[in-house]
One Martini backbone bead per residue (centre of mass of N, CA, C, O) as a GRO file, in nm:
protein
  212
    1UNK     BB    1   0.066   0.036  -0.041
    2UNK     BB    2   0.301   0.254   0.015
    3UNK     BB    3   0.416   0.215  -0.287
    4UNK     BB    4   0.157   0.314  -0.439
    5UNK     BB    5   0.242   0.550  -0.338
    6UNK     BB    6   0.556   0.675  -0.356
    7UNK     BB    7   0.580   0.702  -0.646
    8UNK     BB    8   0.427   0.977  -0.716
    9UNK     BB    9   0.569   1.115  -0.530
   10UNK     BB   10   0.883   1.102  -0.664
   11UNK     BB   11   0.827   1.219  -0.913
   12UNK     BB   12   0.656   1.490  -0.849
   13UNK     BB   13   0.945   1.565  -0.689
   14UNK     BB   14   1.143   1.548  -0.950
   15UNK     BB   15   0.979   1.776  -1.092
   16UNK     BB   16   0.986   1.999  -0.909
   17UNK     BB   17   1.306   2.021  -0.904
   18UNK     BB   18   1.365   2.063  -1.200
   19UNK     BB   19   1.142   2.331  -1.243
   20UNK     BB   20   1.318   2.496  -1.035
   21UNK     BB   21   1.583   2.527  -1.162
   22UNK     BB   22   1.517   2.667  -1.436
   23UNK     BB   23   1.405   2.918  -1.280
   24UNK     BB   24   1.730   2.944  -1.145
   25UNK     BB   25   1.802   2.977  -1.413
   26UNK     BB   26   1.998   3.172  -1.614
   27UNK     BB   27   1.962   3.409  -1.832
   28UNK     BB   28   1.997   3.492  -2.108
   29UNK     BB   29   2.190   3.690  -2.257
   30UNK     BB   30   2.131   3.994  -2.408
   31UNK     BB   31   2.422   4.008  -2.536
   32UNK     BB   32   2.586   3.760  -2.767
   33UNK     BB   33   2.809   3.950  -2.936
   34UNK     BB   34   2.938   3.973  -2.631
   35UNK     BB   35   3.171   3.857  -2.444
   36UNK     BB   36   3.167   4.127  -2.229
   37UNK     BB   37   2.893   4.088  -2.163
   38UNK     BB   38   2.859   3.816  -2.093
   39UNK     BB   39   3.007   3.841  -1.820
   40UNK     BB   40   2.869   4.119  -1.656
   41UNK     BB   41   2.647   3.935  -1.606
   42UNK     BB   42   2.831   3.699  -1.588
   43UNK     BB   43   3.142   3.631  -1.402
   44UNK     BB   44   3.177   3.290  -1.333
   45UNK     BB   45   3.209   3.211  -1.612
   46UNK     BB   46   3.496   3.312  -1.667
   47UNK     BB   47   3.604   3.119  -1.431
   48UNK     BB   48   3.556   2.861  -1.595
   49UNK     BB   49   3.630   2.901  -1.852
   50UNK     BB   50   3.944   2.921  -1.757
   51UNK     BB   51   3.965   2.681  -1.635
   52UNK     BB   52   3.948   2.521  -1.838
   53UNK     BB   53   4.123   2.594  -2.033
   54UNK     BB   54   4.389   2.515  -1.833
   55UNK     BB   55   4.309   2.212  -1.826
   56UNK     BB   56   4.237   2.158  -2.163
   57UNK     BB   57   4.274   2.479  -2.387
   58UNK     BB   58   4.071   2.571  -2.458
   59UNK     BB   59   3.969   2.854  -2.506
   60UNK     BB   60   3.730   3.083  -2.444
   61UNK     BB   61   3.584   3.156  -2.694
   62UNK     BB   62   3.533   2.928  -2.803
   63UNK     BB   63   3.349   2.789  -2.588
   64UNK     BB   64   3.130   3.031  -2.650
   65UNK     BB   65   3.091   2.926  -2.926
   66UNK     BB   66   2.959   2.648  -2.842
   67UNK     BB   67   2.728   2.758  -2.703
   68UNK     BB   68   2.570   2.977  -2.885
   69UNK     BB   69   2.533   2.754  -3.117
   70UNK     BB   70   2.382   2.522  -2.943
   71UNK     BB   71   2.202   2.732  -2.671
   72UNK     BB   72   2.192   3.019  -2.638
   73UNK     BB   73   2.237   3.000  -2.325
   74UNK     BB   74   2.018   2.740  -2.242
   75UNK     BB   75   2.017   2.556  -2.015
   76UNK     BB   76   1.742   2.337  -2.067
   77UNK     BB   77   1.769   2.250  -2.361
   78UNK     BB   78   1.597   2.104  -2.651
   79UNK     BB   79   1.536   1.945  -2.888
   80UNK     BB   80   1.263   1.912  -3.090
   81UNK     BB   81   1.029   1.759  -3.167
   82UNK     BB   82   0.860   1.540  -3.316
   83UNK     BB   83   0.639   1.449  -3.559
   84UNK     BB   84   0.310   1.327  -3.635
   85UNK     BB   85   0.149   1.363  -3.880
   86UNK     BB   86   0.257   1.690  -3.819
   87UNK     BB   87   0.153   1.700  -3.511
   88UNK     BB   88   0.245   1.470  -3.290
   89UNK     BB   89   0.387   1.491  -3.016
   90UNK     BB   90   0.734   1.352  -3.048
   91UNK     BB   91   1.022   1.266  -3.036
   92UNK     BB   92   1.347   1.285  -3.001
   93UNK     BB   93   1.660   1.346  -3.209
   94UNK     BB   94   1.787   1.370  -2.921
   95UNK     BB   95   1.999   1.357  -2.599
   96UNK     BB   96   2.033   1.660  -2.583
   97UNK     BB   97   2.149   1.888  -2.328
   98UNK     BB   98   2.209   2.167  -2.272
   99UNK     BB   99   2.402   2.392  -2.294
  100UNK     BB  100   2.650   2.189  -2.483
  101UNK     BB  101   2.478   1.903  -2.609
  102UNK     BB  102   2.471   1.698  -2.491
  103UNK     BB  103   2.475   1.343  -2.459
  104UNK     BB  104   2.421   1.079  -2.303
  105UNK     BB  105   2.682   0.910  -2.350
  106UNK     BB  106   2.924   1.090  -2.365
  107UNK     BB  107   2.808   1.239  -2.080
  108UNK     BB  108   2.927   0.974  -1.934
  109UNK     BB  109   3.228   0.949  -2.016
  110UNK     BB  110   3.277   1.241  -1.899
  111UNK     BB  111   3.228   1.119  -1.595
  112UNK     BB  112   3.418   0.923  -1.581
  113UNK     BB  113   3.691   1.076  -1.692
  114UNK     BB  114   3.633   1.355  -1.502
  115UNK     BB  115   3.405   1.390  -1.367
  116UNK     BB  116   3.056   1.354  -1.188
  117UNK     BB  117   2.789   1.280  -1.057
  118UNK     BB  118   2.725   1.592  -1.025
  119UNK     BB  119   2.716   1.691  -1.306
  120UNK     BB  120   2.605   1.910  -1.486
  121UNK     BB  121   2.402   2.026  -1.822
  122UNK     BB  122   2.303   2.337  -1.670
  123UNK     BB  123   2.605   2.402  -1.609
  124UNK     BB  124   2.868   2.635  -1.698
  125UNK     BB  125   3.086   2.470  -1.546
  126UNK     BB  126   3.057   2.155  -1.694
  127UNK     BB  127   3.000   2.265  -1.998
  128UNK     BB  128   3.331   2.389  -2.042
  129UNK     BB  129   3.432   2.155  -1.958
  130UNK     BB  130   3.336   1.945  -2.149
  131UNK     BB  131   3.457   2.134  -2.402
  132UNK     BB  132   3.768   2.096  -2.269
  133UNK     BB  133   3.750   1.759  -2.313
  134UNK     BB  134   3.662   1.699  -2.578
  135UNK     BB  135   3.843   1.824  -2.723
  136UNK     BB  136   4.111   1.688  -2.640
  137UNK     BB  137   4.045   1.457  -2.752
  138UNK     BB  138   4.050   1.561  -3.064
  139UNK     BB  139   4.330   1.625  -3.064
  140UNK     BB  140   4.424   1.303  -2.977
  141UNK     BB  141   4.283   1.176  -3.221
  142UNK     BB  142   4.291   1.418  -3.497
  143UNK     BB  143   4.510   1.683  -3.489
  144UNK     BB  144   4.363   1.910  -3.373
  145UNK     BB  145   4.363   2.227  -3.331
  146UNK     BB  146   4.323   2.434  -2.985
  147UNK     BB  147   4.308   2.658  -3.272
  148UNK     BB  148   4.018   2.525  -3.475
  149UNK     BB  149   3.736   2.581  -3.423
  150UNK     BB  150   3.582   2.466  -3.719
  151UNK     BB  151   3.739   2.137  -3.636
  152UNK     BB  152   3.635   2.122  -3.347
  153UNK     BB  153   3.357   2.112  -3.443
  154UNK     BB  154   3.305   1.871  -3.615
  155UNK     BB  155   3.372   1.677  -3.432
  156UNK     BB  156   3.145   1.755  -3.228
  157UNK     BB  157   2.900   1.696  -3.432
  158UNK     BB  158   3.028   1.400  -3.560
  159UNK     BB  159   3.256   1.312  -3.431
  160UNK     BB  160   3.573   1.188  -3.437
  161UNK     BB  161   3.481   0.946  -3.657
  162UNK     BB  162   3.386   1.106  -3.837
  163UNK     BB  163   3.568   1.305  -3.902
  164UNK     BB  164   3.788   1.117  -4.017
  165UNK     BB  165   3.549   1.057  -4.261
  166UNK     BB  166   3.453   1.280  -4.377
  167UNK     BB  167   3.110   1.330  -4.330
  168UNK     BB  168   3.051   1.651  -4.346
  169UNK     BB  169   3.123   1.663  -4.658
  170UNK     BB  170   2.819   1.622  -4.702
  171UNK     BB  171   2.759   1.915  -4.494
  172UNK     BB  172   2.668   2.194  -4.532
  173UNK     BB  173   2.513   2.283  -4.261
  174UNK     BB  174   2.761   2.217  -4.071
  175UNK     BB  175   2.979   2.392  -4.226
  176UNK     BB  176   2.860   2.638  -4.158
  177UNK     BB  177   2.850   2.607  -3.838
  178UNK     BB  178   3.169   2.606  -3.834
  179UNK     BB  179   3.216   2.920  -3.962
  180UNK     BB  180   3.051   3.042  -3.721
  181UNK     BB  181   3.222   2.925  -3.496
  182UNK     BB  182   3.460   3.069  -3.582
  183UNK     BB  183   3.399   3.358  -3.594
  184UNK     BB  184   3.291   3.421  -3.324
  185UNK     BB  185   3.579   3.349  -3.178
  186UNK     BB  186   3.702   3.588  -3.309
  187UNK     BB  187   3.518   3.813  -3.175
  188UNK     BB  188   3.559   3.747  -2.897
  189UNK     BB  189   3.861   3.759  -2.855
  190UNK     BB  190   3.888   4.054  -2.931
  191UNK     BB  191   3.669   4.130  -2.675
  192UNK     BB  192   3.875   4.002  -2.446
  193UNK     BB  193   4.134   4.204  -2.474
  194UNK     BB  194   3.962   4.444  -2.357
  195UNK     BB  195   3.860   4.278  -2.071
  196UNK     BB  196   3.978   4.054  -1.932
  197UNK     BB  197   4.081   4.204  -1.677
  198UNK     BB  198   3.844   4.259  -1.477
  199UNK     BB  199   3.793   3.912  -1.450
  200UNK     BB  200   4.073   3.855  -1.263
  201UNK     BB  201   3.927   4.003  -1.033
  202UNK     BB  202   3.963   3.730  -0.737
  203UNK     BB  203   4.091   3.954  -0.558
  204UNK     BB  204   4.033   4.168  -0.285
  205UNK     BB  205   4.338   4.335  -0.351
  206UNK     BB  206   4.206   4.376  -0.651
  207UNK     BB  207   4.214   4.610  -0.947
  208UNK     BB  208   4.072   4.764  -1.188
  209UNK     BB  209   4.353   4.720  -1.451
  210UNK     BB  210   4.566   4.538  -1.247
  211UNK     BB  211   4.511   4.261  -1.328
  212UNK     BB  212   4.638   3.902  -1.387
   0.00000   0.00000   0.00000
């Protein structure tokens, strides 16, 4: 009898918890064209991206360009549902979720190799770390430079195996997306050069613009 009521209660509790997390998540930045403004709205995002850069080597600007492309900085976004018969909501095309749109299988690999059971795709700290980890693996497996955002993104979208097979060559939309990511990364890098000192003030005795 107890189990009969326990399962619905647990399901409702989980749903409320997930809804609450989504409501508490930061709103997407108002100006996504300027990485300085993004970090001014969310200073901790700079700290997380910098930590990922120091750990894995992918530049901050490239990480943020990936997230802009994948989710437009929306924390709980999923691919839109497909429709059966054109109007009945059906399944989603993939398990991609969160800032980095990481799918279930590769996210599990990340948790096993570098993350933890507490890592969440809906937290920018773990999303930037995941991107750094994935790109480091791409560099190791394919030789793509960590300073080549276009080809890093091709491998991110197609998987390292698909990238090595050249699966992206027959996909103009994927190639176009990769070029857009590279363009965004270049713009972000140029912008960051003018404002990064602001976000390096992470000690109480440091005062911008004298942080390094």
